[in-house]
PDB file of C-alpha atoms in Angstrom:
ATOM      1  CA  MET U   1     -12.146   7.243  -5.666  1.00 50.00           C
ATOM      2  CA  LEU U   2     -12.274   5.452  -9.006  1.00 61.00           C
ATOM      3  CA  GLN U   3     -15.790   4.687 -10.101  1.00 59.00           C
ATOM      4  CA  PHE U   4     -16.618   1.378 -11.771  1.00 59.00           C
ATOM      5  CA  LYS U   5     -19.438   1.433 -14.265  1.00 58.00           C
ATOM      6  CA  LYS U   6     -21.872  -1.399 -13.867  1.00 59.00           C
ATOM      7  CA  ASP U   7     -21.368  -2.635 -17.427  1.00 72.00           C
ATOM      8  CA  ARG U   8     -17.642  -1.910 -17.942  1.00 88.00           C
ATOM      9  CA  VAL U   9     -14.442  -3.665 -16.902  1.00 96.00           C
ATOM     10  CA  MET U  10     -10.957  -2.156 -16.515  1.00 97.00           C
ATOM     11  CA  ILE U  11      -8.264  -4.003 -18.469  1.00 97.00           C
ATOM     12  CA  LEU U  12      -4.758  -3.682 -17.044  1.00 98.00           C
ATOM     13  CA  ASP U  13      -1.603  -4.602 -18.930  1.00 98.00           C
ATOM     14  CA  GLY U  14       0.375  -7.845 -18.638  1.00 98.00           C
ATOM     15  CA  ALA U  15       3.708  -8.921 -17.229  1.00 97.00           C
ATOM     16  CA  MET U  16       6.734  -6.645 -17.348  1.00 97.00           C
ATOM     17  CA  GLY U  17       9.349  -9.218 -16.346  1.00 92.00           C
ATOM     18  CA  THR U  18       8.357 -11.571 -19.161  1.00 88.00           C
ATOM     19  CA  MET U  19       8.827  -8.838 -21.705  1.00 94.00           C
ATOM     20  CA  VAL U  20      12.153  -7.662 -20.267  1.00 95.00           C
ATOM     21  CA  GLN U  21      13.446 -11.240 -20.382  1.00 90.00           C
ATOM     22  CA  LYS U  22      12.254 -11.549 -23.973  1.00 89.00           C
ATOM     23  CA  TYR U  23      14.115  -8.449 -25.125  1.00 94.00           C
ATOM     24  CA  LYS U  24      17.213  -8.835 -22.935  1.00 91.00           C
ATOM     25  CA  GLY U  25      17.563 -12.597 -23.335  1.00 84.00           C
ATOM     26  CA  ILE U  26      18.374 -13.094 -19.638  1.00 81.00           C
ATOM     27  CA  ARG U  27      16.322 -14.106 -16.621  1.00 78.00           C
ATOM     28  CA  ASN U  28      18.387 -12.857 -13.660  1.00 84.00           C
ATOM     29  CA  ILE U  29      17.581  -9.172 -14.005  1.00 90.00           C
ATOM     30  CA  ILE U  30      15.607  -6.728 -11.853  1.00 95.00           C
ATOM     31  CA  PRO U  31      13.459  -4.871 -14.405  1.00 97.00           C
ATOM     32  CA  ASP U  32      13.074  -1.759 -12.225  1.00 98.00           C
ATOM     33  CA  THR U  33      16.713  -0.788 -12.782  1.00 97.00           C
ATOM     34  CA  LEU U  34      16.001  -0.397 -16.499  1.00 98.00           C
ATOM     35  CA  ASN U  35      13.917   2.697 -15.720  1.00 98.00           C
ATOM     36  CA  VAL U  36      17.317   4.359 -15.353  1.00 98.00           C
ATOM     37  CA  LEU U  37      19.509   2.230 -17.600  1.00 97.00           C
ATOM     38  CA  GLU U  38      17.233   1.548 -20.576  1.00 97.00           C
ATOM     39  CA  ALA U  39      14.189   3.813 -20.372  1.00 98.00           C
ATOM     40  CA  GLU U  40      13.416   3.412 -24.088  1.00 98.00           C
ATOM     41  CA  LEU U  41      13.033  -0.353 -23.683  1.00 98.00           C
ATOM     42  CA  ILE U  42      10.548   0.082 -20.828  1.00 98.00           C
ATOM     43  CA  LYS U  43       8.632   2.670 -22.849  1.00 98.00           C
ATOM     44  CA  LYS U  44       8.557   0.275 -25.807  1.00 98.00           C
ATOM     45  CA  ILE U  45       7.010  -2.438 -23.620  1.00 98.00           C
ATOM     46  CA  HIS U  46       4.426  -0.038 -22.192  1.00 98.00           C
ATOM     47  CA  ASN U  47       3.606   1.070 -25.747  1.00 98.00           C
ATOM     48  CA  GLU U  48       3.056  -2.514 -26.861  1.00 98.00           C
ATOM     49  CA  TYR U  49       0.547  -3.022 -24.061  1.00 98.00           C
ATOM     50  CA  ALA U  50      -1.125   0.298 -24.845  1.00 98.00           C
ATOM     51  CA  ASN U  51      -1.454  -0.712 -28.494  1.00 98.00           C
ATOM     52  CA  ALA U  52      -2.898  -4.044 -27.377  1.00 98.00           C
ATOM     53  CA  GLY U  53      -5.828  -2.187 -25.819  1.00 97.00           C
ATOM     54  CA  CYS U  54      -5.258  -1.937 -22.071  1.00 97.00           C
ATOM     55  CA  ASP U  55      -6.999   0.820 -20.097  1.00 96.00           C
ATOM     56  CA  ALA U  56      -4.160   1.302 -17.610  1.00 97.00           C
ATOM     57  CA  VAL U  57      -0.400   0.779 -17.649  1.00 97.00           C
ATOM     58  CA  VAL U  58       1.334  -0.411 -14.496  1.00 98.00           C
ATOM     59  CA  THR U  59       4.663   1.216 -13.703  1.00 98.00           C
ATOM     60  CA  ASN U  60       7.871  -0.805 -13.755  1.00 98.00           C
ATOM     61  CA  THR U  61       8.387  -0.359 -10.011  1.00 98.00           C
ATOM     62  CA  PHE U  62       7.387  -3.684  -8.445  1.00 98.00           C
ATOM     63  CA  ARG U  63      10.663  -3.990  -6.483  1.00 97.00           C
ATOM     64  CA  SER U  64      11.495  -0.294  -6.210  1.00 98.00           C
ATOM     65  CA  ASN U  65      11.692  -0.127  -2.442  1.00 98.00           C
ATOM     66  CA  ARG U  66      14.553   1.420  -0.506  1.00 97.00           C
ATOM     67  CA  LEU U  67      16.216  -1.869   0.479  1.00 97.00           C
ATOM     68  CA  THR U  68      16.168  -3.652  -2.881  1.00 97.00           C
ATOM     69  CA  MET U  69      17.260  -0.640  -4.883  1.00 97.00           C
ATOM     70  CA  TYR U  70      20.097   0.083  -2.430  1.00 97.00           C
ATOM     71  CA  GLU U  71      21.396  -3.448  -2.981  1.00 96.00           C
ATOM     72  CA  CYS U  72      21.281  -2.816  -6.744  1.00 95.00           C
ATOM     73  CA  GLY U  73      23.144   0.470  -6.375  1.00 97.00           C
ATOM     74  CA  PHE U  74      20.207   2.717  -7.303  1.00 97.00           C
ATOM     75  CA  ASP U  75      18.270   5.526  -5.626  1.00 98.00           C
ATOM     76  CA  PHE U  76      14.752   4.149  -5.171  1.00 98.00           C
ATOM     77  CA  LYS U  77      13.246   7.621  -5.506  1.00 98.00           C
ATOM     78  CA  GLU U  78      14.825   8.120  -8.916  1.00 98.00           C
ATOM     79  CA  VAL U  79      13.768   4.656 -10.068  1.00 98.00           C
ATOM     80  CA  ILE U  80      10.133   5.260  -9.048  1.00 98.00           C
ATOM     81  CA  LYS U  81       9.954   8.763 -10.519  1.00 98.00           C
ATOM     82  CA  ARG U  82      11.462   7.625 -13.808  1.00 98.00           C
ATOM     83  CA  GLY U  83       9.140   4.629 -13.904  1.00 98.00           C
ATOM     84  CA  ILE U  84       6.113   6.887 -13.481  1.00 98.00           C
ATOM     85  CA  ASP U  85       7.397   9.356 -16.082  1.00 98.00           C
ATOM     86  CA  ILE U  86       7.951   6.570 -18.609  1.00 98.00           C
ATOM     87  CA  ALA U  87       4.477   5.121 -18.071  1.00 98.00           C
ATOM     88  CA  ARG U  88       2.840   8.542 -18.272  1.00 97.00           C
ATOM     89  CA  SER U  89       4.634   9.334 -21.548  1.00 97.00           C
ATOM     90  CA  VAL U  90       2.975   6.439 -23.367  1.00 95.00           C
ATOM     91  CA  ARG U  91      -0.477   7.893 -24.012  1.00 92.00           C
ATOM     92  CA  LYS U  92      -2.441  10.621 -22.287  1.00 91.00           C
ATOM     93  CA  ASP U  93      -5.760   8.740 -22.232  1.00 92.00           C
ATOM     94  CA  LEU U  94      -4.366   5.778 -20.262  1.00 95.00           C
ATOM     95  CA  LEU U  95      -4.497   5.501 -16.498  1.00 96.00           C
ATOM     96  CA  VAL U  96      -1.167   5.035 -14.721  1.00 97.00           C
ATOM     97  CA  ALA U  97      -0.928   2.669 -11.756  1.00 98.00           C
ATOM     98  CA  GLN U  98       2.084   2.637  -9.444  1.00 98.00           C
ATOM     99  CA  ASP U  99       3.142  -0.963  -8.904  1.00 98.00           C
ATOM    100  CA  ILE U 100       4.277  -1.886  -5.382  1.00 98.00           C
ATOM    101  CA  GLY U 101       5.275  -5.423  -4.424  1.00 98.00           C
ATOM    102  CA  PRO U 102       6.397  -7.047  -1.166  1.00 98.00           C
ATOM    103  CA  ILE U 103       9.515  -5.716   0.547  1.00 97.00           C
ATOM    104  CA  GLY U 104      11.238  -9.037  -0.042  1.00 94.00           C
ATOM    105  CA  ARG U 105      12.117  -9.706   3.595  1.00 95.00           C
ATOM    106  CA  PHE U 106       9.931 -11.088   6.350  1.00 95.00           C
ATOM    107  CA  ILE U 107       8.546  -8.681   8.926  1.00 96.00           C
ATOM    108  CA  GLU U 108       8.800  -9.300  12.668  1.00 93.00           C
ATOM    109  CA  PRO U 109       8.251 -11.735  14.267  1.00 92.00           C
ATOM    110  CA  LYS U 110       8.809 -13.786  11.084  1.00 92.00           C
ATOM    111  CA  GLY U 111      11.909 -11.858  10.001  1.00 93.00           C
ATOM    112  CA  PRO U 112      14.340  -8.973  10.555  1.00 94.00           C
ATOM    113  CA  ILE U 113      12.243  -6.009   9.389  1.00 96.00           C
ATOM    114  CA  SER U 114      10.372  -4.178  12.132  1.00 97.00           C
ATOM    115  CA  LYS U 115       6.782  -3.117  11.575  1.00 97.00           C
ATOM    116  CA  GLY U 116       7.857   0.505  11.855  1.00 98.00           C
ATOM    117  CA  GLN U 117      10.509   0.030   9.160  1.00 98.00           C
ATOM    118  CA  ALA U 118       8.015  -1.699   6.896  1.00 98.00           C
ATOM    119  CA  PHE U 119       5.500   1.103   7.342  1.00 98.00           C
ATOM    120  CA  GLU U 120       8.078   3.735   6.352  1.00 98.00           C
ATOM    121  CA  ILE U 121       9.244   1.690   3.349  1.00 98.00           C
ATOM    122  CA  TYR U 122       5.702   1.517   1.990  1.00 98.00           C
ATOM    123  CA  ARG U 123       4.829   5.076   2.951  1.00 98.00           C
ATOM    124  CA  GLU U 124       7.784   6.599   1.125  1.00 98.00           C
ATOM    125  CA  GLN U 125       6.960   4.708  -2.057  1.00 98.00           C
ATOM    126  CA  ILE U 126       3.302   5.742  -1.983  1.00 98.00           C
ATOM    127  CA  GLU U 127       4.215   9.340  -1.177  1.00 98.00           C
ATOM    128  CA  ILE U 128       6.269   9.528  -4.380  1.00 98.00           C
ATOM    129  CA  GLY U 129       3.370   8.124  -6.397  1.00 98.00           C
ATOM    130  CA  LYS U 130       1.004  10.652  -4.872  1.00 97.00           C
ATOM    131  CA  GLU U 131       3.390  13.536  -5.598  1.00 97.00           C
ATOM    132  CA  GLU U 132       3.953  12.341  -9.167  1.00 97.00           C
ATOM    133  CA  GLY U 133       0.216  12.114  -9.821  1.00 96.00           C
ATOM    134  CA  VAL U 134      -0.411   8.416 -10.457  1.00 97.00           C
ATOM    135  CA  ASP U 135      -4.073   7.489 -10.866  1.00 96.00           C
ATOM    136  CA  PHE U 136      -3.992   4.617  -8.391  1.00 97.00           C
ATOM    137  CA  ILE U 137      -1.661   2.365  -6.399  1.00 98.00           C
ATOM    138  CA  LEU U 138      -1.473  -1.369  -7.113  1.00 98.00           C
ATOM    139  CA  ILE U 139      -0.150  -3.273  -4.090  1.00 98.00           C
ATOM    140  CA  GLU U 140       0.207  -6.791  -5.468  1.00 98.00           C
ATOM    141  CA  THR U 141       1.657 -10.291  -5.071  1.00 98.00           C
ATOM    142  CA  MET U 142       1.391 -10.056  -1.291  1.00 98.00           C
ATOM    143  CA  TYR U 143       1.644 -13.300   0.680  1.00 97.00           C
ATOM    144  CA  ASP U 144       1.781 -12.094   4.289  1.00 97.00           C
ATOM    145  CA  ILE U 145      -1.479 -10.629   5.595  1.00 97.00           C
ATOM    146  CA  GLU U 146       0.393  -8.656   8.268  1.00 97.00           C
ATOM    147  CA  GLU U 147       2.610  -7.045   5.628  1.00 98.00           C
ATOM    148  CA  LEU U 148      -0.441  -6.219   3.523  1.00 98.00           C
ATOM    149  CA  ASP U 149      -2.060  -4.607   6.560  1.00 98.00           C
ATOM    150  CA  ILE U 150       1.026  -2.429   7.100  1.00 98.00           C
ATOM    151  CA  ALA U 151       1.136  -1.410   3.424  1.00 98.00           C
ATOM    152  CA  LEU U 152      -2.534  -0.442   3.538  1.00 98.00           C
ATOM    153  CA  LYS U 153      -2.031   1.548   6.752  1.00 98.00           C
ATOM    154  CA  ALA U 154       0.672   3.497   4.912  1.00 98.00           C
ATOM    155  CA  ALA U 155      -1.687   4.081   1.995  1.00 98.00           C
ATOM    156  CA  ASP U 156      -4.448   5.287   4.327  1.00 96.00           C
ATOM    157  CA  ASP U 157      -2.417   8.471   4.858  1.00 91.00           C
ATOM    158  CA  PHE U 158      -2.960   9.496   1.226  1.00 95.00           C
ATOM    159  CA  SER U 159      -6.098  10.329  -0.744  1.00 92.00           C
ATOM    160  CA  ILE U 160      -5.337   7.996  -3.627  1.00 95.00           C
ATOM    161  CA  PRO U 161      -7.225   4.885  -4.776  1.00 96.00           C
ATOM    162  CA  VAL U 162      -5.581   1.602  -3.765  1.00 97.00           C
ATOM    163  CA  PHE U 163      -5.906  -1.817  -5.399  1.00 98.00           C
ATOM    164  CA  ALA U 164      -4.820  -4.639  -3.064  1.00 98.00           C
ATOM    165  CA  SER U 165      -3.940  -8.077  -4.404  1.00 98.00           C
ATOM    166  CA  MET U 166      -2.535 -11.222  -2.819  1.00 98.00           C
ATOM    167  CA  THR U 167      -1.039 -14.322  -4.394  1.00 97.00           C
ATOM    168  CA  PHE U 168      -2.786 -17.623  -3.646  1.00 97.00           C
ATOM    169  CA  ASN U 169      -2.217 -21.248  -4.565  1.00 93.00           C
ATOM    170  CA  LYS U 170      -4.972 -23.261  -6.245  1.00 90.00           C
ATOM    171  CA  GLU U 171      -6.466 -24.100  -2.840  1.00 89.00           C
ATOM    172  CA  GLY U 172      -6.926 -20.399  -2.137  1.00 90.00           C
ATOM    173  CA  SER U 173      -4.235 -19.782   0.481  1.00 94.00           C
ATOM    174  CA  THR U 174      -0.830 -18.084   0.478  1.00 95.00           C
ATOM    175  CA  PHE U 175       2.322 -20.088   1.204  1.00 93.00           C
ATOM    176  CA  LEU U 176       2.113 -18.696   4.753  1.00 94.00           C
ATOM    177  CA  GLY U 177      -1.387 -20.133   5.123  1.00 95.00           C
ATOM    178  CA  TYR U 178      -3.498 -16.971   4.822  1.00 96.00           C
ATOM    179  CA  THR U 179      -6.804 -17.318   2.997  1.00 96.00           C
ATOM    180  CA  VAL U 180      -9.036 -15.208   0.776  1.00 96.00           C
ATOM    181  CA  TYR U 181     -11.220 -14.588   3.820  1.00 96.00           C
ATOM    182  CA  ASP U 182      -8.236 -13.327   5.829  1.00 97.00           C
ATOM    183  CA  MET U 183      -7.479 -10.862   3.051  1.00 97.00           C
ATOM    184  CA  VAL U 184     -11.024  -9.555   2.811  1.00 97.00           C
ATOM    185  CA  LYS U 185     -11.223  -9.120   6.591  1.00 97.00           C
ATOM    186  CA  THR U 186      -7.994  -7.097   6.461  1.00 97.00           C
ATOM    187  CA  VAL U 187      -8.700  -4.876   3.438  1.00 97.00           C
ATOM    188  CA  GLU U 188     -12.156  -3.965   4.689  1.00 96.00           C
ATOM    189  CA  LYS U 189     -10.472  -2.168   7.597  1.00 96.00           C
ATOM    190  CA  HIS U 190      -8.851   0.193   5.105  1.00 97.00           C
ATOM    191  CA  ARG U 191      -9.732   2.521   2.255  1.00 93.00           C
ATOM    192  CA  VAL U 192      -9.396   0.027  -0.618  1.00 97.00           C
ATOM    193  CA  ALA U 193     -10.973   0.543  -4.057  1.00 96.00           C
ATOM    194  CA  VAL U 194     -10.327  -2.963  -5.430  1.00 97.00           C
ATOM    195  CA  VAL U 195      -9.372  -6.305  -3.902  1.00 98.00           C
ATOM    196  CA  GLY U 196      -8.044  -9.259  -5.839  1.00 98.00           C
ATOM    197  CA  ALA U 197      -5.593 -12.018  -6.658  1.00 98.00           C
ATOM    198  CA  ASN U 198      -2.594 -12.226  -8.940  1.00 97.00           C
ATOM    199  CA  CYS U 199       0.357 -14.473  -9.791  1.00 94.00           C
ATOM    200  CA  SER U 200       1.042 -18.049  -8.505  1.00 87.00           C
ATOM    201  CA  THR U 201      -1.820 -19.710 -10.374  1.00 91.00           C
ATOM    202  CA  GLY U 202      -3.008 -19.898 -13.952  1.00 94.00           C
ATOM    203  CA  PRO U 203      -6.455 -18.741 -15.035  1.00 96.00           C
ATOM    204  CA  THR U 204      -8.091 -22.134 -14.396  1.00 95.00           C
ATOM    205  CA  ASP U 205      -7.468 -22.025 -10.649  1.00 95.00           C
ATOM    206  CA  MET U 206      -7.989 -18.268 -10.523  1.00 97.00           C
ATOM    207  CA  VAL U 207     -11.668 -18.763 -11.385  1.00 97.00           C
ATOM    208  CA  ASN U 208     -12.265 -20.540  -8.068  1.00 96.00           C
ATOM    209  CA  ILE U 209     -10.319 -17.906  -6.142  1.00 97.00           C
ATOM    210  CA  VAL U 210     -12.346 -15.013  -7.541  1.00 97.00           C
ATOM    211  CA  LYS U 211     -15.569 -16.899  -6.824  1.00 97.00           C
ATOM    212  CA  LYS U 212     -14.578 -16.916  -3.158  1.00 96.00           C
ATOM    213  CA  LEU U 213     -13.778 -13.220  -3.311  1.00 97.00           C
ATOM    214  CA  LEU U 214     -17.044 -12.328  -5.013  1.00 98.00           C
ATOM    215  CA  ASN U 215     -18.968 -14.297  -2.423  1.00 97.00           C
ATOM    216  CA  THR U 216     -17.134 -12.637   0.474  1.00 96.00           C
ATOM    217  CA  THR U 217     -16.971  -8.910  -0.290  1.00 97.00           C
ATOM    218  CA  ASN U 218     -18.802  -6.114  -2.084  1.00 96.00           C
ATOM    219  CA  ILE U 219     -15.525  -4.394  -2.984  1.00 96.00           C
ATOM    220  CA  PRO U 220     -14.821  -4.620  -6.754  1.00 96.00           C
ATOM    221  CA  VAL U 221     -12.659  -7.654  -7.543  1.00 97.00           C
ATOM    222  CA  LEU U 222      -9.434  -7.906  -9.581  1.00 98.00           C
ATOM    223  CA  ALA U 223      -7.998 -10.982 -11.325  1.00 98.00           C
ATOM    224  CA  LYS U 224      -4.454 -11.107 -12.771  1.00 98.00           C
ATOM    225  CA  PRO U 225      -3.501 -14.752 -13.326  1.00 98.00           C
ATOM    226  CA  ASN U 226      -0.283 -16.123 -14.742  1.00 96.00           C
ATOM    227  CA  ALA U 227      -0.297 -17.622 -18.227  1.00 96.00           C
ATOM    228  CA  GLY U 228      -0.523 -21.047 -16.628  1.00 93.00           C
ATOM    229  CA  ILE U 229       2.304 -23.070 -15.093  1.00 87.00           C
ATOM    230  CA  PRO U 230       5.831 -22.455 -16.438  1.00 84.00           C
ATOM    231  CA  ARG U 231       8.304 -25.122 -17.464  1.00 84.00           C
ATOM    232  CA  ASP U 232      11.943 -24.757 -18.451  1.00 79.00           C
ATOM    233  CA  VAL U 233      12.616 -25.429 -22.130  1.00 80.00           C
ATOM    234  CA  GLU U 234      16.279 -25.041 -23.082  1.00 71.00           C
ATOM    235  CA  GLY U 235      16.781 -22.317 -20.508  1.00 71.00           C
ATOM    236  CA  ASN U 236      13.553 -20.450 -21.319  1.00 75.00           C
ATOM    237  CA  LEU U 237      10.354 -20.407 -19.265  1.00 78.00           C
ATOM    238  CA  VAL U 238       7.389 -21.563 -21.331  1.00 83.00           C
ATOM    239  CA  TYR U 239       3.850 -21.159 -19.987  1.00 90.00           C
ATOM    240  CA  ASP U 240       1.108 -23.687 -20.742  1.00 90.00           C
ATOM    241  CA  VAL U 241      -1.954 -21.475 -21.395  1.00 96.00           C
ATOM    242  CA  ASN U 242      -2.150 -19.775 -24.781  1.00 96.00           C
ATOM    243  CA  GLU U 243      -3.679 -16.389 -25.536  1.00 97.00           C
ATOM    244  CA  ASP U 244      -7.069 -17.661 -26.700  1.00 97.00           C
ATOM    245  CA  ASP U 245      -7.639 -19.928 -23.722  1.00 97.00           C
ATOM    246  CA  PHE U 246      -6.378 -17.267 -21.323  1.00 98.00           C
ATOM    247  CA  ALA U 247      -8.830 -14.711 -22.721  1.00 98.00           C
ATOM    248  CA  GLU U 248     -11.715 -17.190 -22.450  1.00 97.00           C
ATOM    249  CA  TYR U 249     -10.977 -17.739 -18.762  1.00 97.00           C
ATOM    250  CA  ILE U 250     -10.798 -13.977 -18.250  1.00 98.00           C
ATOM    251  CA  LEU U 251     -14.219 -13.617 -19.898  1.00 97.00           C
ATOM    252  CA  THR U 252     -15.556 -16.298 -17.555  1.00 97.00           C
ATOM    253  CA  MET U 253     -14.335 -14.252 -14.594  1.00 98.00           C
ATOM    254  CA  ILE U 254     -15.825 -11.080 -16.050  1.00 97.00           C
ATOM    255  CA  ASN U 255     -19.163 -12.844 -16.412  1.00 96.00           C
ATOM    256  CA  LEU U 256     -18.926 -13.870 -12.755  1.00 97.00           C
ATOM    257  CA  GLY U 257     -18.602 -10.198 -11.788  1.00 96.00           C
ATOM    258  CA  VAL U 258     -14.862  -9.371 -11.804  1.00 97.00           C
ATOM    259  CA  LYS U 259     -14.305  -5.660 -12.510  1.00 96.00           C
ATOM    260  CA  VAL U 260     -10.531  -5.431 -13.134  1.00 98.00           C
ATOM    261  CA  VAL U 261      -8.536  -7.933 -15.202  1.00 98.00           C
ATOM    262  CA  GLY U 262      -5.025  -8.239 -16.546  1.00 98.00           C
ATOM    263  CA  GLY U 263      -2.101 -10.618 -16.822  1.00 98.00           C
ATOM    264  CA  CYS U 264       0.751 -11.620 -14.542  1.00 97.00           C
ATOM    265  CA  CYS U 265       3.807 -13.822 -15.196  1.00 95.00           C
ATOM    266  CA  GLY U 266       4.076 -15.175 -18.730  1.00 95.00           C
ATOM    267  CA  THR U 267       1.523 -12.855 -20.269  1.00 97.00           C
ATOM    268  CA  THR U 268       2.499 -10.543 -23.115  1.00 97.00           C
ATOM    269  CA  PRO U 269       0.759  -7.870 -25.221  1.00 98.00           C
ATOM    270  CA  SER U 270      -0.808 -10.603 -27.364  1.00 97.00           C
ATOM    271  CA  TYR U 271      -2.649 -11.895 -24.269  1.00 98.00           C
ATOM    272  CA  ILE U 272      -4.010  -8.435 -23.496  1.00 98.00           C
ATOM    273  CA  ARG U 273      -5.012  -7.947 -27.142  1.00 98.00           C
ATOM    274  CA  LYS U 274      -7.036 -11.183 -27.055  1.00 98.00           C
ATOM    275  CA  ILE U 275      -8.798 -10.044 -23.895  1.00 98.00           C
ATOM    276  CA  ARG U 276      -9.626  -6.679 -25.472  1.00 97.00           C
ATOM    277  CA  VAL U 277     -10.951  -8.200 -28.694  1.00 96.00           C
ATOM    278  CA  LYS U 278     -13.070 -10.836 -26.942  1.00 94.00           C
ATOM    279  CA  TYR U 279     -14.324  -8.383 -24.334  1.00 93.00           C
ATOM    280  CA  ASP U 280     -15.310  -5.797 -26.961  1.00 90.00           C
ATOM    281  CA  VAL U 281     -17.262  -8.459 -28.829  1.00 84.00           C
ATOM    282  CA  LEU U 282     -18.966  -9.448 -25.572  1.00 75.00           C
ATOM    283  CA  GLY U 283     -19.769  -5.821 -24.776  1.00 64.00           C
TER     284      GLY U 283
END
């Protein structure tokens, strides 16, 4: 199990999709496929985050489950393995986290995927990460507490640290109505190293979400907000929180007791660099 020093915080990297869109100039792309098609581009993005000062790089595998990759015409196993290899090749002193997102389809009784199917989909992804030697699993952007529970049951079969993160609106609930308290009650049934929130909200609203988490659980807390709220400007998504303000909010959350921080949609290496610089001054 990863150990968190009382006076140190882990800094993750920022968004992958934002960077892929920046370099490719298109928005309708599944970044995971570039692990096979354009590995050097993914390595370049990981390198930029590493040079910005992150402690861990997150693999480009958010949507690399069997169903999504089949629809894209790719072998999910190859996509995951290549994603891990690319991340590991960046720098030996960095931790590597395997990124796992939602399946992308509702699970019974809400949708067509059975609980057994969902369990196997998560288990086979985590098994690859375990075999390839990732340092921890990041299960993130979850919105259905039942799906999170299934993913964590799959992870329980492996001796590997797991970070679990859900996506909440500014009121502190998912679009399906699950709350921070529902998440904590669920993750505490499993072997989870870190619990947190990512995506959906900017850093302003994330402060209130992590306060609820810190007041509800003794598990170390993660915060990965978006760079604010996006708006479309001539076909490009522009986020409304700049690097300096973003880093200040992150420092506020660190001072509250958050142990793992990073960036979600809209964040870039410059956001992570600001966090590193401000945090090092604080420390």
